[in-house]
XYZ file of C-alpha atoms in Angstrom:
433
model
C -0.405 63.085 -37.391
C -2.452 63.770 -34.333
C -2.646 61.719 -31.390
C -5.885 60.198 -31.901
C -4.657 59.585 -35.879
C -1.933 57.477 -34.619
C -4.133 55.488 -32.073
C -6.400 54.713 -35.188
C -3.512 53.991 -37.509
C -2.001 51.458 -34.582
C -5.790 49.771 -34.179
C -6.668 49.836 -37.849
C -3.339 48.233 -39.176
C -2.675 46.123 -35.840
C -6.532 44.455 -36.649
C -6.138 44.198 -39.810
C -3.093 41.586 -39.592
C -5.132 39.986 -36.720
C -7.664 39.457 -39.078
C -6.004 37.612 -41.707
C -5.070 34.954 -38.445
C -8.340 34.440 -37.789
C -10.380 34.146 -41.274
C -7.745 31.088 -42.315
C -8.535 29.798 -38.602
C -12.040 30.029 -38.740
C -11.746 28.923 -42.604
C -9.990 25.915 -42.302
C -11.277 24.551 -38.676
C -14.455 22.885 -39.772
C -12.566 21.465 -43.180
C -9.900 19.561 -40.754
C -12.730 18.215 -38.539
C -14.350 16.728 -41.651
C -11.578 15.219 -43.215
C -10.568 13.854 -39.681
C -14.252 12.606 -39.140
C -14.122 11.158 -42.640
C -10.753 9.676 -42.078
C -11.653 7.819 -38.818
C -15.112 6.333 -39.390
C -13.326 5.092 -43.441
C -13.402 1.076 -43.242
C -11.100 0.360 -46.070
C -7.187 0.660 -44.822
C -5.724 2.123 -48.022
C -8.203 5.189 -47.891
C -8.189 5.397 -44.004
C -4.565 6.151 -44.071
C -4.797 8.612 -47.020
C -7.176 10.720 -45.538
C -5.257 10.689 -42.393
C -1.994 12.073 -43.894
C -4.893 14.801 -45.442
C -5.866 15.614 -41.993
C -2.251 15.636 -40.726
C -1.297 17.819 -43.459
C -4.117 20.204 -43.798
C -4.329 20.622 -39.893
C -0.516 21.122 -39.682
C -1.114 24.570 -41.541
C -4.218 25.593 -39.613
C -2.173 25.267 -36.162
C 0.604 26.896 -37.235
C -1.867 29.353 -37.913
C -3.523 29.580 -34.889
C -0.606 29.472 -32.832
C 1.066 32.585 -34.226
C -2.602 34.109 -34.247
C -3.005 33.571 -30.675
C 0.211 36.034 -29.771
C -1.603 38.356 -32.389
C -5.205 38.580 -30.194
C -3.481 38.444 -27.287
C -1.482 41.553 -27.769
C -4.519 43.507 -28.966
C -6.251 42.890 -26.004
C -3.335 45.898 -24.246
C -4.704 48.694 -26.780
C -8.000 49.470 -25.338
C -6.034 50.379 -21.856
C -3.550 52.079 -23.792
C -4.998 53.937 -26.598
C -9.099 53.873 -25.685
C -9.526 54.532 -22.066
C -12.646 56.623 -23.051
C -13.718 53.465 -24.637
C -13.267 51.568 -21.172
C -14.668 54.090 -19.186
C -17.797 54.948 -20.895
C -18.762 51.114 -22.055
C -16.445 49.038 -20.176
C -19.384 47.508 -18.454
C -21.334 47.078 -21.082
C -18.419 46.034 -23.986
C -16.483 43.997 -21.655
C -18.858 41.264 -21.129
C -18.441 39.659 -24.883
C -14.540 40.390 -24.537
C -14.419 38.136 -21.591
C -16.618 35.442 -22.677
C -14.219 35.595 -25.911
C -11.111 34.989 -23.831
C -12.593 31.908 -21.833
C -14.102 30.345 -25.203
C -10.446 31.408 -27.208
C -8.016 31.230 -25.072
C -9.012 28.851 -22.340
C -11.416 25.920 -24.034
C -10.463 26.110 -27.734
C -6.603 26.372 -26.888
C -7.080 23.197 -24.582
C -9.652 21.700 -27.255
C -6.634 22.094 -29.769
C -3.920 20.847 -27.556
C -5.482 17.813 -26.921
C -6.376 17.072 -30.280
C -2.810 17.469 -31.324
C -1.379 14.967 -28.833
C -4.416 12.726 -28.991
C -2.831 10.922 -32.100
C -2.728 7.093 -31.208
C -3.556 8.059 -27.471
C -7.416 8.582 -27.807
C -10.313 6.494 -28.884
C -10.987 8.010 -32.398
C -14.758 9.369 -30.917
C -13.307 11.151 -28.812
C -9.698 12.501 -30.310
C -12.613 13.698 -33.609
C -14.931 14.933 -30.813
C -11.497 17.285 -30.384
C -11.426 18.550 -33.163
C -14.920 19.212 -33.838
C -15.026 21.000 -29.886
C -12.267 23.000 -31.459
C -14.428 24.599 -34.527
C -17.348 25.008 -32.270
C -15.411 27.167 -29.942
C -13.398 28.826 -32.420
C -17.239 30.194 -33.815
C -18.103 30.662 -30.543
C -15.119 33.320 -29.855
C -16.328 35.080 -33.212
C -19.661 35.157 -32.127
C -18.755 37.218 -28.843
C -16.466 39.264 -30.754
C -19.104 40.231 -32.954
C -21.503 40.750 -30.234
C -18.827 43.181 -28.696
C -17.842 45.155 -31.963
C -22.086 45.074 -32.569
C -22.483 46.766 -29.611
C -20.207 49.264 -30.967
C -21.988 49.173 -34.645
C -25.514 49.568 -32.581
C -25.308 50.062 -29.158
C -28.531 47.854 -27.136
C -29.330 46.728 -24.133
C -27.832 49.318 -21.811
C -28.367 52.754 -19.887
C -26.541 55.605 -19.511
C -25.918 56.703 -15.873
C -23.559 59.387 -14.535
C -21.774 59.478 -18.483
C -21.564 55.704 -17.988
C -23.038 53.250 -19.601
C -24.563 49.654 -17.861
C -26.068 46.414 -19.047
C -29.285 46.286 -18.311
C -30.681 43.531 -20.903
C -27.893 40.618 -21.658
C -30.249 39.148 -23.542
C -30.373 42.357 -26.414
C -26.640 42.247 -26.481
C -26.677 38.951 -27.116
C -29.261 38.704 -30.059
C -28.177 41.793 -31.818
C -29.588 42.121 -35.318
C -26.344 44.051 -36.337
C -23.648 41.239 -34.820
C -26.039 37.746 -36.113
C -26.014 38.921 -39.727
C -22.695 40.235 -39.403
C -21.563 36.513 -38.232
C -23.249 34.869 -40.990
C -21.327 37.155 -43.381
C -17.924 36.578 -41.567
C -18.584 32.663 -41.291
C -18.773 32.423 -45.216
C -16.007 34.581 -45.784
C -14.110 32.577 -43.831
C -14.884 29.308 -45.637
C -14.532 31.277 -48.822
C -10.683 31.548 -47.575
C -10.548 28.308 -46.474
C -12.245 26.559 -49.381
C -9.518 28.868 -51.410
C -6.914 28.098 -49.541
C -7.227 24.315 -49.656
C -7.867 24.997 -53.212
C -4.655 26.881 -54.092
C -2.125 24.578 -52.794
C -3.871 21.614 -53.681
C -3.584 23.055 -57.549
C -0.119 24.346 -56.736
C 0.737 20.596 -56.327
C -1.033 19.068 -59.023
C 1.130 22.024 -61.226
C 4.283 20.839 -59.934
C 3.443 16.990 -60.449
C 2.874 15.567 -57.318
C 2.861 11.792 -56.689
C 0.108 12.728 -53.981
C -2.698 12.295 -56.355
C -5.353 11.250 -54.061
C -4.528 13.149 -51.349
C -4.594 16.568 -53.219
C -7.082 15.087 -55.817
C -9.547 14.500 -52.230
C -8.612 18.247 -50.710
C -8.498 19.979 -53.943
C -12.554 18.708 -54.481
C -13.598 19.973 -50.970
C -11.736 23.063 -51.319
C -13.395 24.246 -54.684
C -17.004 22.847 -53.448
C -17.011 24.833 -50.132
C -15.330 27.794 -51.596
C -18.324 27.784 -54.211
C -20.863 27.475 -52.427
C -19.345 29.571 -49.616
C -18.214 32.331 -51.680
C -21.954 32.593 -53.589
C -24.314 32.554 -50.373
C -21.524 35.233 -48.643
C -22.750 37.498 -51.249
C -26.688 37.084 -50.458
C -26.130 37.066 -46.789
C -24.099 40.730 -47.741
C -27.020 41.804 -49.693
C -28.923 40.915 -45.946
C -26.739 43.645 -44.120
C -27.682 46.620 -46.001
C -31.823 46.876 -44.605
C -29.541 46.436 -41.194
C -27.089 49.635 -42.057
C -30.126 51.863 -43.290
C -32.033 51.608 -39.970
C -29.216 51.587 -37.747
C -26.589 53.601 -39.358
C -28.202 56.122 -42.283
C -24.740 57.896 -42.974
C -22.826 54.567 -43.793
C -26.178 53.192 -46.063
C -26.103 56.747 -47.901
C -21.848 56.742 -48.438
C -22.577 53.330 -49.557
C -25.531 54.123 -51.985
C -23.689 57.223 -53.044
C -27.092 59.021 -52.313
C -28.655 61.386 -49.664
C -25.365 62.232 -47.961
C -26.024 65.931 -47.395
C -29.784 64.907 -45.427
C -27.818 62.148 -43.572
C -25.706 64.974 -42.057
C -28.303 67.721 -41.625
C -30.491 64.761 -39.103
C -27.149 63.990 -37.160
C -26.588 67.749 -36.880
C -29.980 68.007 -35.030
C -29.644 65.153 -33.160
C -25.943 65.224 -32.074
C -25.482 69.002 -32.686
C -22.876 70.128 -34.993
C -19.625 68.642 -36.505
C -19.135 66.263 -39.168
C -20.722 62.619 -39.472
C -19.262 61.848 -43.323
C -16.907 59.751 -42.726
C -13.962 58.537 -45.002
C -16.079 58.096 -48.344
C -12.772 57.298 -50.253
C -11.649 54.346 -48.055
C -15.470 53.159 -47.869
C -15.672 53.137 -51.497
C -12.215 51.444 -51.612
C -13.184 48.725 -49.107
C -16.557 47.951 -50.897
C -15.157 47.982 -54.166
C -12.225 45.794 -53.548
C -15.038 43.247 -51.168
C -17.876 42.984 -53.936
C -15.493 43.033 -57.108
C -12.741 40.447 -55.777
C -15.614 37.990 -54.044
C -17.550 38.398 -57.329
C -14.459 37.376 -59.539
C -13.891 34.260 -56.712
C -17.598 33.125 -57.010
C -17.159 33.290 -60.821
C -13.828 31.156 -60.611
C -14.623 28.705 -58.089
C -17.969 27.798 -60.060
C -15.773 27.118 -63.823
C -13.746 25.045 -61.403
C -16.024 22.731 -60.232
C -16.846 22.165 -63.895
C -13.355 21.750 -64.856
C -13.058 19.599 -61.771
C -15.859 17.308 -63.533
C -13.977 17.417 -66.585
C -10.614 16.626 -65.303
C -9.586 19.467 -66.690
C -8.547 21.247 -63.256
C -5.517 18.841 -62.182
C -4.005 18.455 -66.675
C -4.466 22.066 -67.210
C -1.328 23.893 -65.303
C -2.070 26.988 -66.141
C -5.554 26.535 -64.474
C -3.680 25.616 -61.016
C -1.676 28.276 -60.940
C -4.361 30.402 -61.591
C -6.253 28.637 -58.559
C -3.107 29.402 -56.632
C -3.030 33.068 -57.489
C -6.525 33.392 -56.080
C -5.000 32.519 -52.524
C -4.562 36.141 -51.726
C -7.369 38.007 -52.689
C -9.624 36.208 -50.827
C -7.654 37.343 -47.701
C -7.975 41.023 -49.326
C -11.512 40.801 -49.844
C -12.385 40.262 -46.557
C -10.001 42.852 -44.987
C -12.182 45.331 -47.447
C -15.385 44.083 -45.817
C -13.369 44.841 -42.473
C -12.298 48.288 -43.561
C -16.393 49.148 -44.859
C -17.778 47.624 -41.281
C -15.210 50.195 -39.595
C -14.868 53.431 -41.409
C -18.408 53.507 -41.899
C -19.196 54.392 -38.560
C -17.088 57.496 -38.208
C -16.915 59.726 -36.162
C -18.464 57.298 -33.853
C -17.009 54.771 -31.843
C -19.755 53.831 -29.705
C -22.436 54.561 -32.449
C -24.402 57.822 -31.497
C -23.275 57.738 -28.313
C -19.339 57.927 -28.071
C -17.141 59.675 -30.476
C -13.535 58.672 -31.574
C -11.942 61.525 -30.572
C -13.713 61.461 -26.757
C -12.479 58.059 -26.156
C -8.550 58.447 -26.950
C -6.342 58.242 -24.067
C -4.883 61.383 -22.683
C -1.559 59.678 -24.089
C 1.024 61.956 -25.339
C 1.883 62.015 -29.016
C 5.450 60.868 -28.606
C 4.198 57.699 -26.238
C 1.497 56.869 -29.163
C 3.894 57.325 -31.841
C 6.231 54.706 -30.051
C 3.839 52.691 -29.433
C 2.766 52.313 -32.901
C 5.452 51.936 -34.618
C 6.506 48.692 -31.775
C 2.739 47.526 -32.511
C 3.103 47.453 -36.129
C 6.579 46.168 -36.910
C 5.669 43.205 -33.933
C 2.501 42.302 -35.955
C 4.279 42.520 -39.692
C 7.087 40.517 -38.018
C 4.550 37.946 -36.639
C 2.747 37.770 -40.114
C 6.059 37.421 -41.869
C 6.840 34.313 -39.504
C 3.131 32.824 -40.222
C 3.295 32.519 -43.985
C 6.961 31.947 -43.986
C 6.027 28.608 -41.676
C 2.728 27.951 -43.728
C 4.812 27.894 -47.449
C 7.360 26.273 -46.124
C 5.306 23.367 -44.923
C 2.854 23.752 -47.653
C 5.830 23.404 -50.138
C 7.375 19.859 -48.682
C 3.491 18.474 -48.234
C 2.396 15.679 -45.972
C 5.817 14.127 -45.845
C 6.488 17.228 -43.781
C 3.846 16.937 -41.354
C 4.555 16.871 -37.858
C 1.508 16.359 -36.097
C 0.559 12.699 -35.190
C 4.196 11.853 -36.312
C 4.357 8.081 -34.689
C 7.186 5.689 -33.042
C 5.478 2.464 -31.979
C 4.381 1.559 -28.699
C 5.934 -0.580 -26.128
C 4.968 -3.899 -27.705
C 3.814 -5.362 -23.680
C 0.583 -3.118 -23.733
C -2.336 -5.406 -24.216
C -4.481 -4.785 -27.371
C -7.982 -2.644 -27.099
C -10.257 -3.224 -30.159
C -12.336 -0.419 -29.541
C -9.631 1.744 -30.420
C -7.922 3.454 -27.146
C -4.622 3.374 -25.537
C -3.161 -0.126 -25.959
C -4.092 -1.102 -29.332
C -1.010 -1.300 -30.658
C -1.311 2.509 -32.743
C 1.288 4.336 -32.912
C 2.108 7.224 -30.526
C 3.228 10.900 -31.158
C 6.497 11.696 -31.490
C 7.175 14.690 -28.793
């Protein structure tokens, strides 16, 4: 392999397992903040502290999640000095605008958004410690939106000049609203609560198979999980549908791989407009990435709709080998939207700045042997990390809410005066550190 095969081997596979992190984050974010919202504001005691072991549970697997997805985002961050310097120097001024409004919003506010949240059990008035959480799914969209503005840019480069081989921002305001990152974020926001909504689902049914005494609880999470992944997993297919009017302005080689039509003209106008070389890109690996996106979401859509019906039968939680079906559909929603990842990509070769930058102009002047290293340390450090992350998540998925360490209580010193309202003082129970 050449060196600028092995920088796109270490980026494609090295994203790839990032991406898994962050569609379960994003997926499972807003669910938590409802059930805590729901939890808080519930009058009657019995269901109150129900749907608060749900939101301890549920939000036990989302930050162990996030937690080992943070060291994931954090590492990728060192490729684009390492393997893309052409990337850097060409659009640097122009691509690293998004990037660091991404780390403030990720790293900085959500991070502190989530830490708070965590420790907040029995220390904060409940409008505030749900507040939290509900800061914490705002900003976790908010990172994917500058992400997507970034990788947009990329997709269809606006708002800039080129000056001296470089380009500069010269309209913050086109970066910002471009049509190629908004309906790319609507598509990536309902694949993520397709995952979620699946997610939720699976285990939920995985319990019910194994006959849990946590009726209600799973009974309460297994019903949001199938709703949102229904309704989730149906629109993500129109908003899809949205994309492709997008692709066939901006990029007429992807739209033609894609329709399996006018390939041959697609090349002869990027001959005369870039001058010769190649501008197919992978057609297999397109093919393979739409196929496995449109068939797998289809087949999800198809499930989650019968159960909702078996849902309002009862038939969901007495038929066991309906759950474990539900369970088995865990995975494939986290394959689906990897394929969507893989079409979004490929589809843009040879480009990496779209019509302006190719892939093989922006690899490092790296030698082989360093990228090879490098690769192989990348790779085995994410697979290890990913390992770890589902490892944690069964585990703790497995035992339930009995297992759940966040908000885990010891009382209070019993001399603190009492506060109705709900703050420190009233006698709730404080986490466990």
């Amino acid at each position: 392999m050449s060196a600028a095969d092995l920088a796109r081997l270490q980026f494609a596979a090295t994203t790839g397992i990032h991406w898994l992190f962050v569609i379960l984050t994003m997926g499972l974010v807003p669910l938590v903040a409802f059930m805590h919202t729901r939890a808080a504001y519930t009058k009657d005691a019995a269901k109150r502290a129900v749907r608060e072991r749900m939101t301890r549970f549920w939000g036990q697997l989302y930050v162990i999640n996030y937690a080992v997805g943070i060291v994931t985002g954090l590492v990728m961050e060192f490729q684009f000095g390492l393997s893309w310097s052409g990337l850097s120097k060409f659009a640097g001024n122009v691509f690293g605008a998004p990037l660091a409004l991404e780390t403030l919003v990720a790293f900085f506010a959500e991070s502190t958004f989530l830490g708070m949240w965590i420790f907040g059990w029995g220390q904060l008035r409940r409008g505030v410690h749900v507040t939290l959480i509900w800061l914490v799914a705002l900003t976790a969209y908010a990172s994917a939106y500058f992400i997507l503005v970034a990788n947009g840019f990329l997709q269809h480069p606006v708002g800039y000049k080129v000056r001296g081989g470089t380009a500069y921002l010269t309209d913050f305001g086109a970066l910002l609203t471009n049509g190629n990152a908004l309906v790319a974020l609507g598509h990536v926001v309902l694949a993520a609560l397709t995952t979620g909504g699946v997610f939720m689902l699976g285990i939920s049914a995985w319990h019910f198979a194994r006959g849990t005494k946590e009726t209600e609880l799973f009974r309460s999470s297994m019903r949001l999980g199938t709703w949102v992944s229904m309704l989730a997993s149906f629109f993500v297919v129109v908003v899809g549908q949205l994309q492709m009017p997008v692709i066939k302005r901006t990029q007429p080689m992807k739209y033609a791989v894609l329709e399996d039509s006018g390939v041959a003209e697609a090349q002869r106008r990027l001959v005369e407009q870039h001058g010769p070389g190649t501008y197919v890109p992978h057609e297999s690996w397109v093919h393979i990435g739409m196929n496995s996106m449109t068939i797998i979401g289809n087949t999800i859509s198809t499930l989650t709709f019968i159960a909702v019906f078996l849902l309002w039968k009862d038939r969901l939680v007495r038929w066991r080998w309906v759950s474990y079906l539900m369970t088995a559909m865990i995975p494939f929603a986290f394959i689906a939207s990897v394929g969507g990842w893989v079409v979004r990509e490929v589809g843009r070769q040879p480009w990496l700045v779209y019509g302006q930058l190719r892939v093989e102009d922006a690899v490092s002047q790296v030698s082989r042997t360093s990228l090879l290293v490098s690769c192989t340390l990348f790779i085995a450090i994410f697979v290890a990390l990913a390992v770890t992350n589902w490892t944690l998540i069964t585990r703790f998925a497995v035992r339930g809410p009995d297992a759940a360490q966040i908000g885990a209580t010891e009382p209070l010193p019993e001399e603190l005066p009492e506060d109705p309202v709900g703050g420190i003082g009233d006698k709730q129970p404080a986490p466990a550190f």
